mmCIF file with all atom_site columns, C-alpha atoms and ligand atoms in Angstrom:
data_model
loop_
_atom_site.group_PDB
_atom_site.id
_atom_site.type_symbol
_atom_site.label_atom_id
_atom_site.label_alt_id
_atom_site.label_comp_id
_atom_site.label_asym_id
_atom_site.label_entity_id
_atom_site.label_seq_id
_atom_site.pdbx_PDB_ins_code
_atom_site.Cartn_x
_atom_site.Cartn_y
_atom_site.Cartn_z
_atom_site.occupancy
_atom_site.B_iso_or_equiv
_atom_site.pdbx_formal_charge
_atom_site.auth_seq_id
_atom_site.auth_comp_id
_atom_site.auth_asym_id
_atom_site.auth_atom_id
_atom_site.pdbx_PDB_model_num
ATOM   1   C CA  . MET L 1 1   ? 0.000   0.000   0.000  1.00 89.00 ? 179 MET L CA  1
ATOM   2   C CA  . ASP L 1 2   ? 1.414   3.390   -0.906 1.00 94.00 ? 180 ASP L CA  1
ATOM   3   C CA  . LEU L 1 3   ? 1.309   6.413   1.361  1.00 95.00 ? 181 LEU L CA  1
ATOM   4   C CA  . LYS L 1 4   ? -1.670  8.052   -0.335 1.00 96.00 ? 182 LYS L CA  1
ATOM   5   C CA  . GLN L 1 5   ? -3.704  4.874   -0.045 1.00 96.00 ? 183 GLN L CA  1
ATOM   6   C CA  . ALA L 1 6   ? -2.828  4.542   3.635  1.00 97.00 ? 184 ALA L CA  1
ATOM   7   C CA  . ILE L 1 7   ? -3.792  8.174   4.257  1.00 97.00 ? 185 ILE L CA  1
ATOM   8   C CA  . ASP L 1 8   ? -7.033  7.920   2.288  1.00 96.00 ? 186 ASP L CA  1
ATOM   9   C CA  . THR L 1 9   ? -8.178  4.615   3.792  1.00 96.00 ? 187 THR L CA  1
ATOM   10  C CA  . ARG L 1 10  ? -7.126  5.016   7.435  1.00 98.00 ? 188 ARG L CA  1
ATOM   11  C CA  . ARG L 1 11  ? -10.246 5.111   9.563  1.00 98.00 ? 189 ARG L CA  1
ATOM   12  C CA  . ALA L 1 12  ? -10.981 5.091   13.266 1.00 98.00 ? 190 ALA L CA  1
ATOM   13  C CA  . VAL L 1 13  ? -11.475 1.377   13.888 1.00 98.00 ? 191 VAL L CA  1
ATOM   14  C CA  . ARG L 1 14  ? -13.788 0.401   16.755 1.00 98.00 ? 192 ARG L CA  1
ATOM   15  C CA  . GLU L 1 15  ? -14.361 -3.307  16.136 1.00 98.00 ? 193 GLU L CA  1
ATOM   16  C CA  . PHE L 1 16  ? -11.590 -5.860  16.389 1.00 98.00 ? 194 PHE L CA  1
ATOM   17  C CA  . THR L 1 17  ? -11.143 -9.580  15.986 1.00 98.00 ? 195 THR L CA  1
ATOM   18  C CA  . ASP L 1 18  ? -9.790  -11.613 18.915 1.00 97.00 ? 196 ASP L CA  1
ATOM   19  C CA  . GLN L 1 19  ? -6.400  -11.935 17.209 1.00 98.00 ? 197 GLN L CA  1
ATOM   20  C CA  . PRO L 1 20  ? -3.625  -10.421 19.332 1.00 98.00 ? 198 PRO L CA  1
ATOM   21  C CA  . VAL L 1 21  ? -1.037  -8.024  17.899 1.00 98.00 ? 199 VAL L CA  1
ATOM   22  C CA  . ASP L 1 22  ? 2.416   -9.489  18.349 1.00 97.00 ? 200 ASP L CA  1
ATOM   23  C CA  . GLU L 1 23  ? 5.360   -7.719  19.916 1.00 98.00 ? 201 GLU L CA  1
ATOM   24  C CA  . LYS L 1 24  ? 7.356   -7.526  16.668 1.00 98.00 ? 202 LYS L CA  1
ATOM   25  C CA  . THR L 1 25  ? 4.520   -5.697  14.928 1.00 98.00 ? 203 THR L CA  1
ATOM   26  C CA  . LEU L 1 26  ? 4.053   -3.300  17.832 1.00 98.00 ? 204 LEU L CA  1
ATOM   27  C CA  . ARG L 1 27  ? 7.782   -2.560  17.791 1.00 98.00 ? 205 ARG L CA  1
ATOM   28  C CA  . GLU L 1 28  ? 7.559   -1.818  14.052 1.00 98.00 ? 206 GLU L CA  1
ATOM   29  C CA  . LEU L 1 29  ? 4.736   0.647   14.695 1.00 98.00 ? 207 LEU L CA  1
ATOM   30  C CA  . ILE L 1 30  ? 6.766   2.367   17.399 1.00 98.00 ? 208 ILE L CA  1
ATOM   31  C CA  . ASP L 1 31  ? 9.772   2.428   15.103 1.00 98.00 ? 209 ASP L CA  1
ATOM   32  C CA  . ALA L 1 32  ? 7.655   4.264   12.532 1.00 98.00 ? 210 ALA L CA  1
ATOM   33  C CA  . ALA L 1 33  ? 6.357   6.618   15.224 1.00 98.00 ? 211 ALA L CA  1
ATOM   34  C CA  . ILE L 1 34  ? 9.847   7.725   16.230 1.00 98.00 ? 212 ILE L CA  1
ATOM   35  C CA  . GLN L 1 35  ? 10.658  8.692   12.635 1.00 98.00 ? 213 GLN L CA  1
ATOM   36  C CA  . ALA L 1 36  ? 8.346   11.691  13.118 1.00 98.00 ? 214 ALA L CA  1
ATOM   37  C CA  . PRO L 1 37  ? 9.879   15.147  13.165 1.00 98.00 ? 215 PRO L CA  1
ATOM   38  C CA  . SER L 1 38  ? 10.219  16.834  16.540 1.00 97.00 ? 216 SER L CA  1
ATOM   39  C CA  . ALA L 1 39  ? 11.002  20.372  17.600 1.00 96.00 ? 217 ALA L CA  1
ATOM   40  C CA  . VAL L 1 40  ? 14.738  20.908  18.103 1.00 95.00 ? 218 VAL L CA  1
ATOM   41  C CA  . ASN L 1 41  ? 14.983  17.149  17.516 1.00 96.00 ? 219 ASN L CA  1
ATOM   42  C CA  . GLN L 1 42  ? 14.052  16.571  21.151 1.00 95.00 ? 220 GLN L CA  1
ATOM   43  C CA  . GLN L 1 43  ? 12.200  13.312  20.422 1.00 97.00 ? 221 GLN L CA  1
ATOM   44  C CA  . PRO L 1 44  ? 10.283  13.878  23.656 1.00 97.00 ? 222 PRO L CA  1
ATOM   45  C CA  . TRP L 1 45  ? 8.152   10.730  23.448 1.00 98.00 ? 223 TRP L CA  1
ATOM   46  C CA  . SER L 1 46  ? 7.756   7.595   25.449 1.00 98.00 ? 224 SER L CA  1
ATOM   47  C CA  . PHE L 1 47  ? 5.659   4.558   24.560 1.00 98.00 ? 225 PHE L CA  1
ATOM   48  C CA  . CYS L 1 48  ? 3.692   2.375   26.907 1.00 98.00 ? 226 CYS L CA  1
ATOM   49  C CA  . VAL L 1 49  ? 2.158   -0.753  25.418 1.00 98.00 ? 227 VAL L CA  1
ATOM   50  C CA  . VAL L 1 50  ? -0.712  -2.283  27.380 1.00 98.00 ? 228 VAL L CA  1
ATOM   51  C CA  . ARG L 1 51  ? -1.928  -5.733  26.405 1.00 98.00 ? 229 ARG L CA  1
ATOM   52  C CA  . ASP L 1 52  ? -3.195  -6.723  29.843 1.00 98.00 ? 230 ASP L CA  1
ATOM   53  C CA  . GLN L 1 53  ? -6.943  -6.926  29.244 1.00 98.00 ? 231 GLN L CA  1
ATOM   54  C CA  . ALA L 1 54  ? -7.790  -6.649  32.939 1.00 98.00 ? 232 ALA L CA  1
ATOM   55  C CA  . LEU L 1 55  ? -5.828  -3.405  33.152 1.00 98.00 ? 233 LEU L CA  1
ATOM   56  C CA  . LEU L 1 56  ? -7.510  -2.052  30.009 1.00 98.00 ? 234 LEU L CA  1
ATOM   57  C CA  . ALA L 1 57  ? -10.920 -2.830  31.524 1.00 98.00 ? 235 ALA L CA  1
ATOM   58  C CA  . ARG L 1 58  ? -9.920  -1.044  34.727 1.00 98.00 ? 236 ARG L CA  1
ATOM   59  C CA  . ILE L 1 59  ? -8.641  2.008   32.856 1.00 98.00 ? 237 ILE L CA  1
ATOM   60  C CA  . SER L 1 60  ? -11.868 2.134   30.851 1.00 98.00 ? 238 SER L CA  1
ATOM   61  C CA  . ARG L 1 61  ? -13.987 2.004   34.014 1.00 98.00 ? 239 ARG L CA  1
ATOM   62  C CA  . ASP L 1 62  ? -11.919 4.616   35.865 1.00 98.00 ? 240 ASP L CA  1
ATOM   63  C CA  . ALA L 1 63  ? -11.603 6.933   32.846 1.00 98.00 ? 241 ALA L CA  1
ATOM   64  C CA  . LYS L 1 64  ? -15.385 6.939   32.326 1.00 97.00 ? 242 LYS L CA  1
ATOM   65  C CA  . ALA L 1 65  ? -16.041 7.697   36.000 1.00 96.00 ? 243 ALA L CA  1
ATOM   66  C CA  . HIS L 1 66  ? -13.383 10.416  35.954 1.00 96.00 ? 244 HIS L CA  1
ATOM   67  C CA  . MET L 1 67  ? -14.944 12.163  32.978 1.00 95.00 ? 245 MET L CA  1
ATOM   68  C CA  . LEU L 1 68  ? -18.451 11.999  34.407 1.00 94.00 ? 246 LEU L CA  1
ATOM   69  C CA  . ARG L 1 69  ? -17.143 13.371  37.711 1.00 94.00 ? 247 ARG L CA  1
ATOM   70  C CA  . THR L 1 70  ? -14.902 16.140  36.386 1.00 93.00 ? 248 THR L CA  1
ATOM   71  C CA  . SER L 1 71  ? -16.596 17.463  33.261 1.00 83.00 ? 249 SER L CA  1
ATOM   72  C CA  . PRO L 1 72  ? -20.310 16.527  33.211 1.00 79.00 ? 250 PRO L CA  1
ATOM   73  C CA  . ALA L 1 73  ? -21.348 19.960  31.908 1.00 83.00 ? 251 ALA L CA  1
ATOM   74  C CA  . ALA L 1 74  ? -19.007 19.695  28.937 1.00 85.00 ? 252 ALA L CA  1
ATOM   75  C CA  . LEU L 1 75  ? -20.389 16.309  27.897 1.00 86.00 ? 253 LEU L CA  1
ATOM   76  C CA  . SER L 1 76  ? -23.331 16.004  25.523 1.00 91.00 ? 254 SER L CA  1
ATOM   77  C CA  . HIS L 1 77  ? -26.326 13.953  26.627 1.00 92.00 ? 255 HIS L CA  1
ATOM   78  C CA  . HIS L 1 78  ? -25.179 11.217  24.246 1.00 93.00 ? 256 HIS L CA  1
ATOM   79  C CA  . PHE L 1 79  ? -21.720 11.065  25.811 1.00 91.00 ? 257 PHE L CA  1
ATOM   80  C CA  . GLN L 1 80  ? -23.126 11.182  29.346 1.00 93.00 ? 258 GLN L CA  1
ATOM   81  C CA  . GLU L 1 81  ? -25.290 8.169   28.521 1.00 94.00 ? 259 GLU L CA  1
ATOM   82  C CA  . LEU L 1 82  ? -22.453 6.341   26.822 1.00 95.00 ? 260 LEU L CA  1
ATOM   83  C CA  . LEU L 1 83  ? -20.009 6.905   29.666 1.00 95.00 ? 261 LEU L CA  1
ATOM   84  C CA  . SER L 1 84  ? -22.623 5.870   32.232 1.00 95.00 ? 262 SER L CA  1
ATOM   85  C CA  . ASN L 1 85  ? -23.122 2.543   30.479 1.00 97.00 ? 263 ASN L CA  1
ATOM   86  C CA  . PRO L 1 86  ? -21.126 -0.168  32.303 1.00 97.00 ? 264 PRO L CA  1
ATOM   87  C CA  . GLN L 1 87  ? -21.080 -2.214  29.076 1.00 97.00 ? 265 GLN L CA  1
ATOM   88  C CA  . PHE L 1 88  ? -19.300 0.530   27.126 1.00 98.00 ? 266 PHE L CA  1
ATOM   89  C CA  . ASP L 1 89  ? -15.578 -0.159  26.833 1.00 98.00 ? 267 ASP L CA  1
ATOM   90  C CA  . ILE L 1 90  ? -13.758 3.005   25.754 1.00 98.00 ? 268 ILE L CA  1
ATOM   91  C CA  . PHE L 1 91  ? -11.113 0.730   24.168 1.00 98.00 ? 269 PHE L CA  1
ATOM   92  C CA  . TYR L 1 92  ? -13.650 -1.313  22.179 1.00 98.00 ? 270 TYR L CA  1
ATOM   93  C CA  . HIS L 1 93  ? -12.004 -4.540  23.430 1.00 98.00 ? 271 HIS L CA  1
ATOM   94  C CA  . ALA L 1 94  ? -8.906  -3.867  21.337 1.00 98.00 ? 272 ALA L CA  1
ATOM   95  C CA  . PRO L 1 95  ? -6.049  -6.277  22.021 1.00 98.00 ? 273 PRO L CA  1
ATOM   96  C CA  . ALA L 1 96  ? -3.506  -3.495  22.574 1.00 98.00 ? 274 ALA L CA  1
ATOM   97  C CA  . LEU L 1 97  ? -3.239  0.117   23.652 1.00 98.00 ? 275 LEU L CA  1
ATOM   98  C CA  . VAL L 1 98  ? -0.182  2.240   22.890 1.00 98.00 ? 276 VAL L CA  1
ATOM   99  C CA  . VAL L 1 99  ? 0.033   5.399   24.970 1.00 98.00 ? 277 VAL L CA  1
ATOM   100 C CA  . ILE L 1 100 ? 2.448   7.990   23.638 1.00 98.00 ? 278 ILE L CA  1
ATOM   101 C CA  . SER L 1 101 ? 3.538   10.299  26.429 1.00 98.00 ? 279 SER L CA  1
ATOM   102 C CA  . ALA L 1 102 ? 5.599   13.463  26.477 1.00 97.00 ? 280 ALA L CA  1
ATOM   103 C CA  . VAL L 1 103 ? 8.702   13.071  28.595 1.00 94.00 ? 281 VAL L CA  1
ATOM   104 C CA  . ALA L 1 104 ? 10.074  16.577  28.210 1.00 76.00 ? 282 ALA L CA  1
ATOM   105 C CA  . ASP L 1 105 ? 8.679   19.862  29.401 1.00 80.00 ? 283 ASP L CA  1
ATOM   106 C CA  . SER L 1 106 ? 9.025   21.295  25.902 1.00 84.00 ? 284 SER L CA  1
ATOM   107 C CA  . PRO L 1 107 ? 6.426   23.723  24.523 1.00 92.00 ? 285 PRO L CA  1
ATOM   108 C CA  . TRP L 1 108 ? 6.238   21.479  21.438 1.00 96.00 ? 286 TRP L CA  1
ATOM   109 C CA  . ALA L 1 109 ? 5.960   18.090  23.135 1.00 95.00 ? 287 ALA L CA  1
ATOM   110 C CA  . LEU L 1 110 ? 2.240   17.742  22.368 1.00 97.00 ? 288 LEU L CA  1
ATOM   111 C CA  . GLN L 1 111 ? 2.832   18.445  18.680 1.00 98.00 ? 289 GLN L CA  1
ATOM   112 C CA  . ASP L 1 112 ? 5.779   16.033  18.583 1.00 98.00 ? 290 ASP L CA  1
ATOM   113 C CA  . CYS L 1 113 ? 3.812   13.212  20.207 1.00 98.00 ? 291 CYS L CA  1
ATOM   114 C CA  . SER L 1 114 ? 0.847   13.829  17.905 1.00 98.00 ? 292 SER L CA  1
ATOM   115 C CA  . LEU L 1 115 ? 3.076   13.584  14.846 1.00 98.00 ? 293 LEU L CA  1
ATOM   116 C CA  . ALA L 1 116 ? 4.462   10.302  16.196 1.00 98.00 ? 294 ALA L CA  1
ATOM   117 C CA  . ALA L 1 117 ? 0.872   9.129   16.698 1.00 98.00 ? 295 ALA L CA  1
ATOM   118 C CA  . GLU L 1 118 ? -0.079  9.810   13.075 1.00 98.00 ? 296 GLU L CA  1
ATOM   119 C CA  . ASN L 1 119 ? 2.992   7.927   11.843 1.00 98.00 ? 297 ASN L CA  1
ATOM   120 C CA  . LEU L 1 120 ? 1.958   4.994   14.029 1.00 98.00 ? 298 LEU L CA  1
ATOM   121 C CA  . MET L 1 121 ? -1.638  5.025   12.790 1.00 98.00 ? 299 MET L CA  1
ATOM   122 C CA  . LEU L 1 122 ? -0.716  5.237   9.109  1.00 98.00 ? 300 LEU L CA  1
ATOM   123 C CA  . THR L 1 123 ? 1.885   2.483   9.444  1.00 98.00 ? 301 THR L CA  1
ATOM   124 C CA  . ALA L 1 124 ? -0.688  0.322   11.199 1.00 98.00 ? 302 ALA L CA  1
ATOM   125 C CA  . ARG L 1 125 ? -3.116  0.931   8.337  1.00 98.00 ? 303 ARG L CA  1
ATOM   126 C CA  . ALA L 1 126 ? -0.484  -0.083  5.787  1.00 97.00 ? 304 ALA L CA  1
ATOM   127 C CA  . ALA L 1 127 ? 0.096   -3.286  7.792  1.00 98.00 ? 305 ALA L CA  1
ATOM   128 C CA  . GLY L 1 128 ? -3.625  -4.122  7.700  1.00 97.00 ? 306 GLY L CA  1
ATOM   129 C CA  . LEU L 1 129 ? -4.187  -3.132  11.324 1.00 98.00 ? 307 LEU L CA  1
ATOM   130 C CA  . GLY L 1 130 ? -6.792  -0.764  12.717 1.00 98.00 ? 308 GLY L CA  1
ATOM   131 C CA  . THR L 1 131 ? -6.275  2.044   15.223 1.00 98.00 ? 309 THR L CA  1
ATOM   132 C CA  . CYS L 1 132 ? -8.252  4.701   17.020 1.00 98.00 ? 310 CYS L CA  1
ATOM   133 C CA  . TRP L 1 133 ? -7.039  7.575   19.186 1.00 98.00 ? 311 TRP L CA  1
ATOM   134 C CA  . ILE L 1 134 ? -8.996  7.296   22.457 1.00 98.00 ? 312 ILE L CA  1
ATOM   135 C CA  . GLY L 1 135 ? -9.352  10.799  23.826 1.00 97.00 ? 313 GLY L CA  1
ATOM   136 C CA  . PHE L 1 136 ? -11.762 9.432   26.460 1.00 96.00 ? 314 PHE L CA  1
ATOM   137 C CA  . ALA L 1 137 ? -8.763  7.877   28.217 1.00 98.00 ? 315 ALA L CA  1
ATOM   138 C CA  . GLN L 1 138 ? -6.593  10.970  28.236 1.00 96.00 ? 316 GLN L CA  1
ATOM   139 C CA  . ALA L 1 139 ? -7.775  12.900  31.303 1.00 96.00 ? 317 ALA L CA  1
ATOM   140 C CA  . TRP L 1 140 ? -7.663  9.940   33.661 1.00 98.00 ? 318 TRP L CA  1
ATOM   141 C CA  . LEU L 1 141 ? -4.318  8.708   32.325 1.00 98.00 ? 319 LEU L CA  1
ATOM   142 C CA  . GLY L 1 142 ? -2.920  12.134  33.242 1.00 97.00 ? 320 GLY L CA  1
ATOM   143 C CA  . THR L 1 143 ? -3.896  11.740  36.900 1.00 97.00 ? 321 THR L CA  1
ATOM   144 C CA  . PRO L 1 144 ? -1.435  10.316  39.443 1.00 97.00 ? 322 PRO L CA  1
ATOM   145 C CA  . GLU L 1 145 ? -3.475  7.067   39.447 1.00 98.00 ? 323 GLU L CA  1
ATOM   146 C CA  . GLY L 1 146 ? -3.412  6.914   35.652 1.00 98.00 ? 324 GLY L CA  1
ATOM   147 C CA  . LYS L 1 147 ? 0.337   7.450   35.459 1.00 98.00 ? 325 LYS L CA  1
ATOM   148 C CA  . ALA L 1 148 ? 0.864   4.832   38.159 1.00 98.00 ? 326 ALA L CA  1
ATOM   149 C CA  . ALA L 1 149 ? -1.230  2.349   36.137 1.00 98.00 ? 327 ALA L CA  1
ATOM   150 C CA  . LEU L 1 150 ? 1.133   2.884   33.180 1.00 97.00 ? 328 LEU L CA  1
ATOM   151 C CA  . ASN L 1 151 ? 4.290   2.917   35.314 1.00 97.00 ? 329 ASN L CA  1
ATOM   152 C CA  . LEU L 1 152 ? 4.911   6.472   34.119 1.00 97.00 ? 330 LEU L CA  1
ATOM   153 C CA  . PRO L 1 153 ? 7.055   8.864   36.170 1.00 96.00 ? 331 PRO L CA  1
ATOM   154 C CA  . PRO L 1 154 ? 5.011   11.813  37.538 1.00 95.00 ? 332 PRO L CA  1
ATOM   155 C CA  . ALA L 1 155 ? 6.544   14.345  35.107 1.00 95.00 ? 333 ALA L CA  1
ATOM   156 C CA  . TYR L 1 156 ? 5.380   12.459  32.006 1.00 96.00 ? 334 TYR L CA  1
ATOM   157 C CA  . VAL L 1 157 ? 2.220   13.647  30.211 1.00 97.00 ? 335 VAL L CA  1
ATOM   158 C CA  . PRO L 1 158 ? 0.114   11.080  28.350 1.00 97.00 ? 336 PRO L CA  1
ATOM   159 C CA  . VAL L 1 159 ? -0.754  12.616  24.969 1.00 98.00 ? 337 VAL L CA  1
ATOM   160 C CA  . ALA L 1 160 ? -1.985  9.946   22.581 1.00 98.00 ? 338 ALA L CA  1
ATOM   161 C CA  . PRO L 1 161 ? -3.748  6.777   23.756 1.00 98.00 ? 339 PRO L CA  1
ATOM   162 C CA  . ILE L 1 162 ? -4.103  4.681   20.600 1.00 98.00 ? 340 ILE L CA  1
ATOM   163 C CA  . ILE L 1 163 ? -5.790  1.295   20.407 1.00 99.00 ? 341 ILE L CA  1
ATOM   164 C CA  . VAL L 1 164 ? -4.399  -1.204  17.901 1.00 98.00 ? 342 VAL L CA  1
ATOM   165 C CA  . GLY L 1 165 ? -5.887  -4.428  16.609 1.00 98.00 ? 343 GLY L CA  1
ATOM   166 C CA  . HIS L 1 166 ? -7.014  -6.444  13.645 1.00 98.00 ? 344 HIS L CA  1
ATOM   167 C CA  . PRO L 1 167 ? -10.155 -4.795  12.244 1.00 98.00 ? 345 PRO L CA  1
ATOM   168 C CA  . LYS L 1 168 ? -13.307 -6.904  12.114 1.00 98.00 ? 346 LYS L CA  1
ATOM   169 C CA  . SER L 1 169 ? -14.364 -5.029  8.987  1.00 94.00 ? 347 SER L CA  1
ATOM   170 C CA  . ALA L 1 170 ? -13.406 -1.948  7.021  1.00 92.00 ? 348 ALA L CA  1
ATOM   171 C CA  . PRO L 1 171 ? -15.237 1.094   8.427  1.00 95.00 ? 349 PRO L CA  1
ATOM   172 C CA  . PRO L 1 172 ? -16.954 3.198   5.756  1.00 94.00 ? 350 PRO L CA  1
ATOM   173 C CA  . PRO L 1 173 ? -15.331 6.454   4.661  1.00 91.00 ? 351 PRO L CA  1
ATOM   174 C CA  . VAL L 1 174 ? -16.028 9.418   6.915  1.00 94.00 ? 352 VAL L CA  1
ATOM   175 C CA  . PRO L 1 175 ? -16.935 12.473  4.823  1.00 95.00 ? 353 PRO L CA  1
ATOM   176 C CA  . ARG L 1 176 ? -14.616 15.445  5.081  1.00 96.00 ? 354 ARG L CA  1
ATOM   177 C CA  . LYS L 1 177 ? -15.681 19.067  5.024  1.00 97.00 ? 355 LYS L CA  1
ATOM   178 C CA  . ALA L 1 178 ? -14.277 21.084  2.177  1.00 98.00 ? 356 ALA L CA  1
ATOM   179 C CA  . PRO L 1 179 ? -11.041 22.624  3.413  1.00 97.00 ? 357 PRO L CA  1
ATOM   180 C CA  . ASP L 1 180 ? -11.267 26.191  4.662  1.00 98.00 ? 358 ASP L CA  1
ATOM   181 C CA  . MET L 1 181 ? -8.579  27.901  2.595  1.00 97.00 ? 359 MET L CA  1
ATOM   182 C CA  . ARG L 1 182 ? -7.148  31.304  1.971  1.00 97.00 ? 360 ARG L CA  1
ATOM   183 C CA  . TRP L 1 183 ? -4.672  31.717  -0.857 1.00 97.00 ? 361 TRP L CA  1
ATOM   184 C CA  . ILE L 1 184 ? -2.327  34.608  -0.510 1.00 98.00 ? 362 ILE L CA  1
ATOM   185 C CA  . GLY L 1 185 ? -0.164  35.508  -3.457 1.00 97.00 ? 363 GLY L CA  1
ATOM   186 C CA  . ALA L 1 186 ? 0.006   33.813  -6.839 1.00 89.00 ? 364 ALA L CA  1
HETATM 187 C C1  . LIG H 2 .   ? -7.639  13.654  19.602 1.00 65.02 ? 460 LIG H C1  1
HETATM 188 C C2  . LIG H 2 .   ? -8.646  12.590  19.193 1.00 65.02 ? 460 LIG H C2  1
HETATM 189 C C3  . LIG H 2 .   ? -9.447  12.000  20.162 1.00 65.02 ? 460 LIG H C3  1
HETATM 190 C C4  . LIG H 2 .   ? -10.347 10.993  19.803 1.00 65.02 ? 460 LIG H C4  1
HETATM 191 N N1  . LIG H 2 .   ? -11.049 10.353  20.791 1.00 65.02 ? 460 LIG H N1  1
HETATM 192 C C5  . LIG H 2 .   ? -11.866 9.333   20.470 1.00 65.02 ? 460 LIG H C5  1
HETATM 193 C C6  . LIG H 2 .   ? -12.515 8.576   21.497 1.00 65.02 ? 460 LIG H C6  1
HETATM 194 O O1  . LIG H 2 .   ? -12.339 8.805   22.700 1.00 65.02 ? 460 LIG H O1  1
HETATM 195 N N2  . LIG H 2 .   ? -13.328 7.565   21.110 1.00 65.02 ? 460 LIG H N2  1
HETATM 196 C C7  . LIG H 2 .   ? -13.545 7.243   19.805 1.00 65.02 ? 460 LIG H C7  1
HETATM 197 O O2  . LIG H 2 .   ? -14.291 6.317   19.537 1.00 65.02 ? 460 LIG H O2  1
HETATM 198 N N3  . LIG H 2 .   ? -12.920 7.940   18.794 1.00 65.02 ? 460 LIG H N3  1
HETATM 199 C C8  . LIG H 2 .   ? -12.080 8.954   19.111 1.00 65.02 ? 460 LIG H C8  1
HETATM 200 N N4  . LIG H 2 .   ? -11.411 9.624   18.115 1.00 65.02 ? 460 LIG H N4  1
HETATM 201 C C9  . LIG H 2 .   ? -11.602 9.244   16.707 1.00 65.02 ? 460 LIG H C9  1
HETATM 202 C C10 . LIG H 2 .   ? -12.442 10.271  15.945 1.00 65.02 ? 460 LIG H C10 1
HETATM 203 O O3  . LIG H 2 .   ? -13.775 10.163  16.364 1.00 65.02 ? 460 LIG H O3  1
HETATM 204 C C11 . LIG H 2 .   ? -12.288 10.001  14.441 1.00 65.02 ? 460 LIG H C11 1
HETATM 205 O O4  . LIG H 2 .   ? -10.945 10.178  14.074 1.00 65.02 ? 460 LIG H O4  1
HETATM 206 C C12 . LIG H 2 .   ? -13.185 10.939  13.607 1.00 65.02 ? 460 LIG H C12 1
HETATM 207 O O5  . LIG H 2 .   ? -14.537 10.634  13.839 1.00 65.02 ? 460 LIG H O5  1
HETATM 208 C C13 . LIG H 2 .   ? -12.894 10.859  12.113 1.00 65.02 ? 460 LIG H C13 1
HETATM 209 O O6  . LIG H 2 .   ? -13.033 9.530   11.658 1.00 65.02 ? 460 LIG H O6  1
HETATM 210 P P1  . LIG H 2 .   ? -11.820 8.788   10.911 1.00 65.02 ? 460 LIG H P1  1
HETATM 211 O O7  . LIG H 2 .   ? -10.660 8.734   11.883 1.00 65.02 ? 460 LIG H O7  1
HETATM 212 O O8  . LIG H 2 .   ? -12.348 7.411   10.611 1.00 65.02 ? 460 LIG H O8  1
HETATM 213 O O9  . LIG H 2 .   ? -11.482 9.549   9.701  1.00 65.02 ? 460 LIG H O9  1
HETATM 214 C C14 . LIG H 2 .   ? -10.490 10.618  18.448 1.00 65.02 ? 460 LIG H C14 1
HETATM 215 C C15 . LIG H 2 .   ? -9.676  11.226  17.476 1.00 65.02 ? 460 LIG H C15 1
HETATM 216 C C16 . LIG H 2 .   ? -8.759  12.182  17.842 1.00 65.02 ? 460 LIG H C16 1
HETATM 217 C C17 . LIG H 2 .   ? -7.864  12.783  16.772 1.00 65.02 ? 460 LIG H C17 1
#
């Protein structure tokens, strides 16, 4: 698959088969992630791979409760209902979660980690895997309890929680808005 195909066909995948993702493949995805550019070449990222399903279930439960407790007003009725549903797994029962965290207190660390995340997601797509960035996990992972669950030192900041697995099916294309553009000069 060429780059354009990977870009055009990458979708947020939320249904996975039971097939695990092996360590070699996960290392290849992380290797692609660290090829991303970073400000002043700081490479301020760290990767935590979680394949422990019991831990993923616990993070899902705690992250949902945390969001309902800390930002109920910001959540739509739909999201409040979803997060209140004990059956809803924010990780969609994916076999693996890769959390990219910022290790450096650089003003560009969020951008750097996000670029690494896109590399990882596109490489996964090219390898026939599915991914989805799980923003629902982010706030709780940033708490002292969340960092402890990932064995992260207190100064680290979780930026990109990305689930990885073998897609059950190909999600349909998600329409894009026409780009808002301003052309300046010829
Ligand atoms: C920062 C960020 C946070 C996201 N958080 C979630 C999430 O918590 N749960 C989820 O199902 N999808 C999440 N997504 C996936 C988006 O919903 C998805 O990318 C968007 O609907 C566009 O669909 P596509 O990725 O298939 O093109 C997130 C995406 C980004 C970039």
